[in-house]
Coordinates of C-alpha atoms in Angstrom, one line a residue:
M27 CA 0.0 0.0 0.0
L28 CA 1.3 3.5 -0.9
T29 CA 1.0 5.5 2.2
R30 CA 1.1 9.3 2.6
R31 CA 4.7 9.1 3.9
S32 CA 5.8 7.1 1.0
F33 CA 4.1 9.4 -1.5
L34 CA 5.9 12.4 0.0
A35 CA 9.2 10.4 -0.4
V36 CA 8.4 9.7 -4.1
T37 CA 8.0 13.5 -4.7
T38 CA 11.5 14.2 -3.6
V39 CA 13.3 12.2 -6.1
G40 CA 13.2 11.7 -10.0
L41 CA 11.2 9.2 -11.9
A42 CA 12.8 6.3 -13.8
A43 CA 10.8 6.3 -17.0
P44 CA 11.3 6.5 -20.8
A45 CA 12.5 9.8 -22.1
I46 CA 9.6 12.2 -22.5
L47 CA 9.2 14.0 -25.8
R48 CA 7.4 17.3 -25.8
Y49 CA 5.8 17.7 -29.3
R50 CA 4.9 20.9 -31.0
P51 CA 3.4 21.0 -34.5
A52 CA 5.7 22.4 -37.2
W53 CA 3.8 25.5 -38.2
S54 CA 4.4 27.5 -41.3
A55 CA 5.7 31.0 -41.0
A56 CA 2.5 32.3 -42.4
A57 CA 0.3 30.8 -39.7
R58 CA -2.1 33.2 -37.9
V59 CA -1.0 33.7 -34.3
R60 CA -3.7 34.2 -31.7
R61 CA -2.4 36.4 -29.0
N62 CA -3.6 37.2 -25.4
A63 CA -6.0 40.2 -25.6
S64 CA -5.8 40.5 -21.8
T65 CA -2.1 41.7 -22.0
M66 CA -2.5 43.8 -25.1
A67 CA -2.3 47.6 -25.0
P68 CA -5.7 49.2 -25.8
T69 CA -4.0 50.7 -28.9
D70 CA -2.9 47.3 -30.2
P71 CA -4.0 47.1 -33.9
F72 CA -5.8 43.9 -33.2
F73 CA -8.7 45.8 -31.5
S74 CA -9.2 48.3 -34.5
D75 CA -8.9 45.5 -37.0
Y76 CA -11.5 43.3 -35.2
A77 CA -13.8 46.3 -34.8
Q78 CA -13.5 46.9 -38.6
A79 CA -14.4 43.3 -39.2
V80 CA -17.4 43.4 -36.9
E81 CA -18.7 46.6 -38.6
A82 CA -18.2 45.0 -42.0
M83 CA -20.2 41.9 -41.1
H84 CA -23.0 44.1 -39.8
Q85 CA -23.1 45.9 -43.1
L86 CA -23.5 42.8 -45.2
P87 CA -27.0 41.9 -46.5
V88 CA -29.0 39.2 -44.8
S89 CA -28.6 37.1 -48.0
D90 CA -24.9 36.9 -47.2
Q91 CA -24.0 34.1 -44.8
R92 CA -21.1 36.1 -43.5
N93 CA -23.5 38.7 -42.1
W94 CA -23.1 39.2 -38.3
R95 CA -26.6 37.8 -37.3
N96 CA -26.2 34.9 -39.7
Q97 CA -23.0 33.8 -38.1
A98 CA -24.8 33.9 -34.7
L99 CA -27.6 31.8 -36.1
I100 CA -25.0 29.0 -36.9
H101 CA -24.4 28.7 -33.1
I102 CA -28.0 28.5 -32.0
R103 CA -28.9 26.1 -34.8
H104 CA -25.9 23.8 -34.9
C105 CA -23.7 24.2 -31.8
T106 CA -22.9 21.2 -29.6
H107 CA -22.8 21.6 -25.8
G108 CA -22.8 19.1 -23.0
V109 CA -21.4 16.4 -25.4
S110 CA -18.0 15.0 -26.1
D111 CA -17.4 17.1 -29.3
F112 CA -18.2 20.4 -27.7
T113 CA -14.5 21.5 -28.3
H114 CA -14.4 19.9 -31.8
W115 CA -17.4 21.7 -33.2
H116 CA -16.4 25.1 -31.8
R117 CA -12.9 24.8 -33.2
W118 CA -14.4 24.7 -36.8
Y119 CA -16.9 27.5 -36.0
V120 CA -14.3 30.0 -34.7
S121 CA -11.8 29.1 -37.5
Y122 CA -14.2 29.9 -40.2
F123 CA -15.3 33.1 -38.5
E124 CA -11.7 34.1 -38.2
Q125 CA -11.2 33.6 -42.0
I126 CA -14.2 35.7 -42.8
C127 CA -12.9 38.6 -40.7
S128 CA -9.6 38.3 -42.4
K129 CA -11.1 38.5 -45.9
L130 CA -13.4 41.4 -45.1
I131 CA -10.7 43.6 -43.8
G132 CA -8.2 42.6 -46.4
K133 CA -5.5 41.3 -44.0
P134 CA -4.5 37.7 -44.8
D135 CA -2.6 37.3 -41.5
F136 CA -5.4 38.6 -39.3
A137 CA -5.8 36.4 -36.2
L138 CA -8.4 36.5 -33.5
A139 CA -7.1 36.9 -29.9
Y140 CA -8.1 35.0 -26.8
W141 CA -9.6 36.4 -23.6
D142 CA -7.5 34.9 -20.7
W143 CA -9.9 35.0 -17.8
E144 CA -7.5 33.5 -15.3
E145 CA -7.3 35.4 -12.0
S146 CA -6.1 39.0 -12.2
K147 CA -6.3 39.1 -16.0
S148 CA -9.9 38.0 -15.9
K149 CA -11.7 41.2 -16.8
V150 CA -13.2 41.8 -20.2
P151 CA -10.5 43.8 -22.1
D152 CA -11.3 47.6 -21.9
P153 CA -11.7 48.1 -25.7
F154 CA -14.8 45.9 -25.6
F155 CA -16.4 48.7 -23.6
D156 CA -14.5 51.7 -25.1
L157 CA -14.7 51.0 -28.8
P158 CA -18.3 51.3 -30.0
K159 CA -17.9 48.6 -32.6
L160 CA -16.7 46.0 -30.0
N161 CA -19.3 47.1 -27.4
V162 CA -22.4 44.9 -27.8
V163 CA -24.4 47.6 -26.2
Q164 CA -23.9 49.9 -29.2
W165 CA -25.4 47.4 -31.6
N166 CA -29.1 46.9 -31.9
D167 CA -28.7 43.2 -32.8
Q168 CA -31.9 41.2 -32.5
S169 CA -31.8 37.7 -31.1
N170 CA -35.5 36.8 -31.4
E171 CA -34.8 33.2 -32.5
Q172 CA -35.9 29.7 -31.7
S173 CA -34.1 26.5 -32.5
D174 CA -34.8 23.0 -31.3
N175 CA -31.1 22.4 -31.2
W176 CA -31.0 24.9 -28.3
G177 CA -34.3 24.4 -26.6
P178 CA -38.1 25.0 -27.1
G179 CA -38.1 28.6 -26.0
R180 CA -37.5 31.7 -28.1
V181 CA -34.3 33.6 -27.3
T182 CA -35.1 37.2 -26.7
T183 CA -31.8 38.5 -25.3
I184 CA -30.5 42.1 -25.9
G185 CA -27.2 43.9 -26.4
A186 CA -26.2 44.1 -22.7
R187 CA -23.6 42.8 -20.3
G188 CA -23.9 41.8 -16.7
I189 CA -20.3 42.4 -15.9
A190 CA -19.0 45.9 -15.5
R191 CA -16.0 47.5 -17.0
A192 CA -12.8 46.5 -15.3
Q193 CA -14.6 44.0 -13.1
T194 CA -12.7 40.7 -12.9
M195 CA -14.4 37.3 -13.0
T196 CA -12.6 36.5 -9.6
S197 CA -14.5 39.4 -8.0
I198 CA -17.9 37.9 -8.6
P199 CA -18.7 35.8 -5.5
Q200 CA -20.8 33.2 -7.3
F201 CA -18.2 32.4 -10.0
A202 CA -14.8 33.3 -8.6
N203 CA -13.8 29.7 -8.1
S204 CA -14.0 28.9 -11.8
F205 CA -11.3 31.4 -12.7
L206 CA -8.7 30.7 -10.0
K207 CA -5.3 29.4 -11.1
T208 CA -5.7 26.3 -8.9
T209 CA -9.0 25.5 -10.7
L210 CA -7.7 25.9 -14.2
D211 CA -4.4 24.0 -13.4
S212 CA -6.5 21.1 -12.1
I213 CA -8.4 21.1 -15.4
R214 CA -5.2 21.3 -17.5
G215 CA -3.7 18.4 -15.5
Q216 CA -6.6 16.0 -15.9
P217 CA -5.5 13.2 -18.4
D218 CA -9.0 11.8 -19.0
F219 CA -10.8 13.7 -21.8
E220 CA -14.3 13.2 -20.5
I221 CA -13.4 14.8 -17.3
F222 CA -11.2 17.4 -18.7
T223 CA -13.7 18.7 -21.2
G224 CA -16.5 18.3 -18.6
L225 CA -14.6 20.5 -16.1
L226 CA -13.7 23.0 -18.8
E227 CA -17.1 23.4 -20.4
G228 CA -19.0 23.2 -17.1
Q229 CA -17.1 25.7 -15.1
P230 CA -15.0 28.5 -16.8
H231 CA -16.9 28.2 -20.1
G232 CA -20.4 28.2 -18.9
N233 CA -19.9 30.4 -16.0
A234 CA -18.2 33.1 -18.2
H235 CA -21.2 33.0 -20.5
V236 CA -23.6 33.6 -17.6
A237 CA -21.5 36.2 -15.9
V238 CA -21.0 38.3 -18.9
G239 CA -24.6 37.9 -20.3
S240 CA -26.9 37.2 -17.4
L241 CA -25.4 38.5 -14.2
H242 CA -27.8 41.0 -12.4
G243 CA -30.6 40.1 -14.7
A244 CA -28.8 41.7 -17.8
R245 CA -30.5 39.5 -20.4
G246 CA -27.4 39.9 -22.6
H247 CA -26.7 37.8 -25.7
M248 CA -23.7 36.1 -24.0
G249 CA -26.1 34.1 -21.8
S250 CA -28.1 32.6 -24.7
G251 CA -27.9 30.5 -27.8
M252 CA -27.3 33.8 -29.7
S253 CA -24.2 34.5 -27.6
S254 CA -22.0 35.1 -30.7
L255 CA -23.8 38.4 -31.3
D256 CA -21.4 39.7 -28.5
P257 CA -18.0 40.3 -30.0
I258 CA -16.3 39.0 -26.8
F259 CA -17.8 35.5 -27.6
W260 CA -15.2 34.8 -30.2
L261 CA -12.3 35.6 -27.8
H262 CA -13.9 33.6 -25.1
H263 CA -14.1 30.5 -27.4
C264 CA -10.5 31.1 -28.6
N265 CA -9.4 30.8 -24.9
I266 CA -11.4 27.5 -24.5
D267 CA -9.8 26.2 -27.8
R268 CA -6.3 27.4 -26.5
I269 CA -6.6 25.4 -23.3
W270 CA -7.7 22.3 -25.4
A271 CA -4.8 22.9 -27.8
E272 CA -2.3 23.1 -25.0
W273 CA -3.8 20.0 -23.5
Q274 CA -3.4 18.2 -26.8
A275 CA 0.1 19.4 -27.4
N276 CA 1.1 18.1 -24.1
G277 CA 0.5 14.6 -25.4
N278 CA -3.1 13.9 -24.1
T279 CA -5.6 12.0 -26.2
S280 CA -9.0 13.4 -27.1
D281 CA -12.1 11.4 -27.6
D282 CA -13.6 11.4 -31.1
P283 CA -17.4 10.6 -31.3
K284 CA -16.9 10.6 -35.1
N285 CA -19.8 13.0 -35.7
T286 CA -20.4 14.9 -38.9
Y287 CA -21.4 18.5 -39.1
P288 CA -23.4 18.9 -42.4
D289 CA -23.9 22.4 -43.9
S290 CA -23.0 24.2 -40.7
F291 CA -20.1 26.5 -41.8
Y292 CA -19.3 29.1 -44.5
D293 CA -15.9 30.1 -45.8
A294 CA -14.4 33.6 -46.3
D295 CA -16.4 34.1 -49.5
G296 CA -19.7 33.1 -47.9
K297 CA -19.9 29.7 -49.6
P298 CA -20.9 26.5 -47.8
V299 CA -17.9 24.4 -47.0
G300 CA -19.9 21.1 -46.9
S301 CA -19.7 18.6 -44.1
K302 CA -17.0 18.8 -41.5
T303 CA -16.2 16.1 -38.9
S304 CA -15.2 15.8 -35.3
T305 CA -12.2 13.8 -36.5
G306 CA -11.1 16.7 -38.7
A307 CA -10.9 19.0 -35.7
L308 CA -8.5 16.8 -33.7
S309 CA -5.3 18.0 -35.4
L310 CA -4.5 21.6 -34.8
G311 CA -1.8 21.2 -37.4
S312 CA -4.5 21.0 -40.1
F313 CA -5.7 24.5 -39.3
D314 CA -4.0 27.8 -40.2
Y315 CA -3.5 29.3 -36.8
I316 CA -1.5 28.8 -33.6
Y317 CA -1.4 30.3 -30.1
D318 CA 1.4 32.3 -28.8
T319 CA 1.7 29.9 -25.8
I320 CA 2.5 26.9 -28.0
E321 CA 6.1 26.8 -29.4
P322 CA 6.4 25.8 -33.1
T323 CA 9.3 23.5 -32.3
V324 CA 10.0 20.3 -30.6
I325 CA 11.5 20.6 -27.1
G326 CA 14.2 18.0 -26.6
Q327 CA 14.0 14.8 -24.7
I328 CA 14.2 15.0 -20.9
S329 CA 14.4 12.0 -18.5
E330 CA 14.8 11.7 -14.8
K331 CA 15.6 8.7 -12.7
L332 CA 13.9 7.1 -9.8
D333 CA 14.6 3.9 -7.9
L334 CA 11.1 2.4 -7.8
Q335 CA 12.2 -0.3 -5.5
K336 CA 12.3 2.2 -2.6
F337 CA 8.7 2.8 -2.8
D338 CA 7.1 -0.5 -3.6
A339 CA 7.7 -3.3 -1.2
G340 CA 6.7 -5.8 -3.9
G341 CA 9.0 -4.3 -6.4
N342 CA 6.8 -5.1 -9.3
S343 CA 3.7 -3.0 -9.4
M344 CA 4.6 0.6 -8.8
M345 CA 5.0 1.5 -12.5
A346 CA 1.6 0.0 -13.3
K347 CA 0.2 2.3 -10.5
L348 CA 1.9 5.3 -11.9
N349 CA 0.5 4.8 -15.4
L350 CA -3.0 4.0 -14.4
T351 CA -5.1 7.0 -15.6
T352 CA -8.5 5.4 -16.0
P353 CA -10.9 7.0 -13.5
A354 CA -12.2 4.5 -11.0
S355 CA -15.4 4.8 -8.9
I356 CA -14.7 4.8 -5.1
G357 CA -18.2 5.8 -3.8
S358 CA -21.5 7.4 -4.4
G359 CA -24.5 9.0 -2.8
A360 CA -28.2 9.3 -3.8
S361 CA -29.8 12.7 -4.3
P362 CA -32.0 13.6 -1.3
G363 CA -34.1 15.8 -3.6
P364 CA -33.8 18.7 -5.9
A365 CA -31.6 21.6 -5.1
L366 CA -33.5 24.8 -4.4
P367 CA -32.4 28.5 -4.3
N368 CA -30.6 29.6 -1.1
I369 CA -31.1 26.2 0.6
E370 CA -28.3 23.8 1.3
R371 CA -28.8 20.4 -0.4
A372 CA -26.4 17.8 1.1
V373 CA -25.6 14.4 -0.3
D374 CA -24.1 11.8 2.0
V375 CA -21.5 10.0 0.0
K376 CA -20.0 6.7 1.1
V377 CA -16.5 6.0 -0.1
T378 CA -13.9 3.3 0.2
D379 CA -10.2 4.0 0.8
L380 CA -10.6 7.8 0.6
V381 CA -7.3 8.5 2.4
Q382 CA -5.5 6.0 0.1
A383 CA -7.0 7.5 -3.0
L384 CA -5.9 11.1 -1.9
S385 CA -2.4 9.6 -1.3
E386 CA -2.0 7.4 -4.4
V387 CA 0.1 8.9 -7.2
R388 CA -0.8 9.3 -10.8
V389 CA 1.0 10.3 -13.9
F390 CA -0.1 13.4 -15.7
L391 CA 1.4 15.9 -18.1
A392 CA 2.4 19.0 -16.2
P393 CA 0.7 22.1 -17.8
E394 CA 3.7 24.4 -17.6
T395 CA 6.4 21.9 -18.7
S396 CA 4.7 19.2 -20.8
L397 CA 6.8 16.7 -18.9
K398 CA 5.4 13.6 -17.2
A399 CA 4.9 14.4 -13.5
I400 CA 3.4 12.7 -10.5
E401 CA 1.0 13.9 -7.9
P402 CA -1.6 12.4 -5.7
S403 CA -4.8 11.2 -7.5
R404 CA -7.5 13.8 -8.0
I405 CA -10.9 13.1 -6.4
V406 CA -13.7 14.1 -8.8
A407 CA -17.4 14.2 -8.2
R408 CA -19.7 13.4 -11.0
L409 CA -23.2 14.9 -10.4
E410 CA -25.5 12.8 -12.5
G411 CA -28.7 13.6 -14.3
V412 CA -28.6 17.3 -13.5
E413 CA -31.7 18.9 -15.0
T414 CA -31.9 22.4 -16.3
P415 CA -34.4 24.5 -14.1
Q416 CA -37.1 26.5 -15.7
N417 CA -35.3 29.7 -14.5
T418 CA -31.7 29.5 -15.3
D419 CA -30.4 32.7 -13.5
I420 CA -28.8 30.4 -10.9
A421 CA -25.2 29.4 -10.0
V422 CA -24.7 26.2 -8.0
G423 CA -21.8 26.1 -5.7
V424 CA -20.4 22.6 -4.7
F425 CA -18.9 22.5 -1.2
V426 CA -17.4 19.7 0.9
N427 CA -18.2 19.3 4.7
C428 CA -18.7 23.0 5.1
P429 CA -20.2 23.7 8.6
Y430 CA -20.8 27.4 7.9
L431 CA -22.4 27.2 4.5
T432 CA -24.9 29.9 3.6
P433 CA -26.0 31.6 0.4
E434 CA -23.4 34.3 1.1
T435 CA -20.5 31.9 1.3
P436 CA -18.3 32.9 -1.7
S437 CA -17.1 30.4 -4.3
D438 CA -13.5 31.1 -3.6
D439 CA -13.9 29.7 0.0
K440 CA -11.4 26.8 0.5
L441 CA -14.2 24.4 1.1
C442 CA -15.9 25.3 -2.2
A443 CA -14.9 22.7 -4.8
G444 CA -16.5 24.4 -7.8
V445 CA -19.4 26.1 -9.4
F446 CA -21.7 25.3 -12.3
S447 CA -24.5 27.2 -14.0
F448 CA -27.0 26.7 -16.8
F449 CA -25.9 28.2 -20.1
G450 CA -29.0 28.2 -22.2
P451 CA -32.8 28.0 -21.6
G452 CA -34.5 25.2 -19.7
G453 CA -36.7 22.4 -21.1
P454 CA -36.3 18.8 -22.1
H455 CA -35.4 19.3 -25.8
G456 CA -32.2 20.2 -27.6
H457 CA -28.6 19.6 -26.6
H458 CA -28.7 22.1 -23.8
G459 CA -31.9 21.4 -21.9
G460 CA -31.7 17.7 -21.0
P461 CA -30.2 16.0 -18.1
R462 CA -26.5 16.1 -18.0
N463 CA -23.5 15.1 -15.9
V464 CA -21.5 17.8 -14.1
Y465 CA -17.9 17.2 -13.1
I466 CA -16.4 19.0 -10.0
D467 CA -12.9 18.4 -8.8
L468 CA -13.1 17.9 -4.9
T469 CA -9.4 17.3 -4.3
D470 CA -8.4 20.7 -2.8
A471 CA -11.6 21.1 -0.8
L472 CA -11.1 17.6 0.7
R473 CA -7.5 18.4 1.6
S474 CA -8.7 21.6 3.3
V475 CA -11.2 19.5 5.3
A476 CA -8.4 16.9 6.1
S477 CA -6.1 19.7 7.3
Q478 CA -8.8 20.7 9.8
G479 CA -9.0 17.1 11.1
R480 CA -12.6 16.7 9.9
L481 CA -12.2 14.1 7.1
A482 CA -13.4 10.5 7.7
G483 CA -12.0 7.7 5.5
N484 CA -15.4 6.3 4.6
G485 CA -17.5 9.3 3.7
F486 CA -18.2 13.0 3.5
K487 CA -20.9 15.5 2.5
V488 CA -21.2 17.0 -0.9
Q489 CA -23.2 20.2 -0.4
L490 CA -25.0 22.1 -3.2
M491 CA -25.9 25.7 -2.7
A492 CA -27.9 27.2 -5.5
V493 CA -27.7 31.0 -5.6
P494 CA -29.6 33.3 -7.9
V495 CA -27.5 35.6 -10.1
A496 CA -30.4 37.9 -10.8
E497 CA -33.5 39.1 -9.0
G498 CA -36.9 37.4 -9.5
V499 CA -35.9 33.7 -9.3
P500 CA -38.8 31.8 -7.7
A501 CA -38.0 30.2 -4.4
D502 CA -39.5 26.9 -5.6
T503 CA -37.2 26.7 -8.7
R504 CA -36.1 23.1 -8.7
I505 CA -32.8 21.6 -9.9
P506 CA -33.4 17.8 -9.9
F507 CA -30.4 15.5 -10.0
K508 CA -30.0 11.7 -9.5
G509 CA -26.9 11.6 -7.2
V510 CA -23.2 11.8 -7.0
T511 CA -20.5 9.4 -8.0
I512 CA -17.0 9.9 -6.6
L513 CA -14.1 9.1 -9.0
S514 CA -10.4 8.7 -8.3
A515 CA -8.8 10.1 -11.5

């Protein structure tokens, strides 16, 4: 058995393993380079170029598929969310939009930028408030659309934002947890694609949509299926794609549902591109852009040594343990009933070998170095069969053994494991309204509980606190869910 003491010993020495190769695609010199908008000067040419493209698309007739509203209609009619090819479909969508921008402003090397919403950099860049053509408030774009792909209700959002100028995402009590470096690092370090994309989509992705579009009852486009009417949408999804691209470049393997996207996208001339596939989105090298965080070279081989015999009394099973990355269920708990606004809903979960699971090591690809590294396993909760409520102006905080939990407890509290929200209208139809699984990494919260001497080895409480993000949410708004499964990943 690998004890906490022996794990600490493991982390003090190197690992005897095959040389690790950090792969980077061989990009052409002409590739578009997507840069970090959060660190650009307000006078950077990107902002004026992008504003020019946004204006040009607004001026196109409705018969032109490159028209601004027509590009948003692609999202509500064809987008995938809550499924395994969420990242795949959006990679195609954003890439074709980028090519349209480039053609309309006459700059072949134009590249979109990404909005890096991690910690102190997490405010919407100032030009999206200061430049009229980038400020969604200045455009009289009409949503007024219904698509069964999104849900049964008609989208009636407006040009508004719930987040204020210069307000960081980490200053919003309901959502701060999703944009902490520790949260994003735990997502980047997750080797299982289903959990990786579940954490990425369910937390920073969805919560940014809701914070920008729906906070304080704004009813802005970003909170709806017509979210791409807001110019910040495209930078938000560039950042989602960047995190996936870095995860891929670090040697992780993405799932491929082998889905086909017929007649969804249009090229720079406004012509249909035909069917695209989830398989075609897997290799970033087949696209014409790169991120400034991904080196276009191969970093050399690096190896470190470890005497495995020191840490495995049997001398023959440690490497197998280190390379085991398949998530394993270690416990579960049934739902005691639906979550309700401002009321704690606690699930008693029973687990086996929790302390051992927290102490066991796993191999993962370190986000900042792309080298194989070891750390204790991550403990992830899978909330199963979560249904979309009729009123979606709600954020649900997930806490662990929190004795002081109230609706005012902020999401950056150490006993908060994560937050999820409901990006899109309720209802049983469409990709966005049906029951879904939500993934929350409990590891850091569990360790905080353990440091206080309050963690038993056979169980703990997973507490849901649903908090309205706007006024007028009925007190009887129900969020049904089936239960919680605990995974060691």
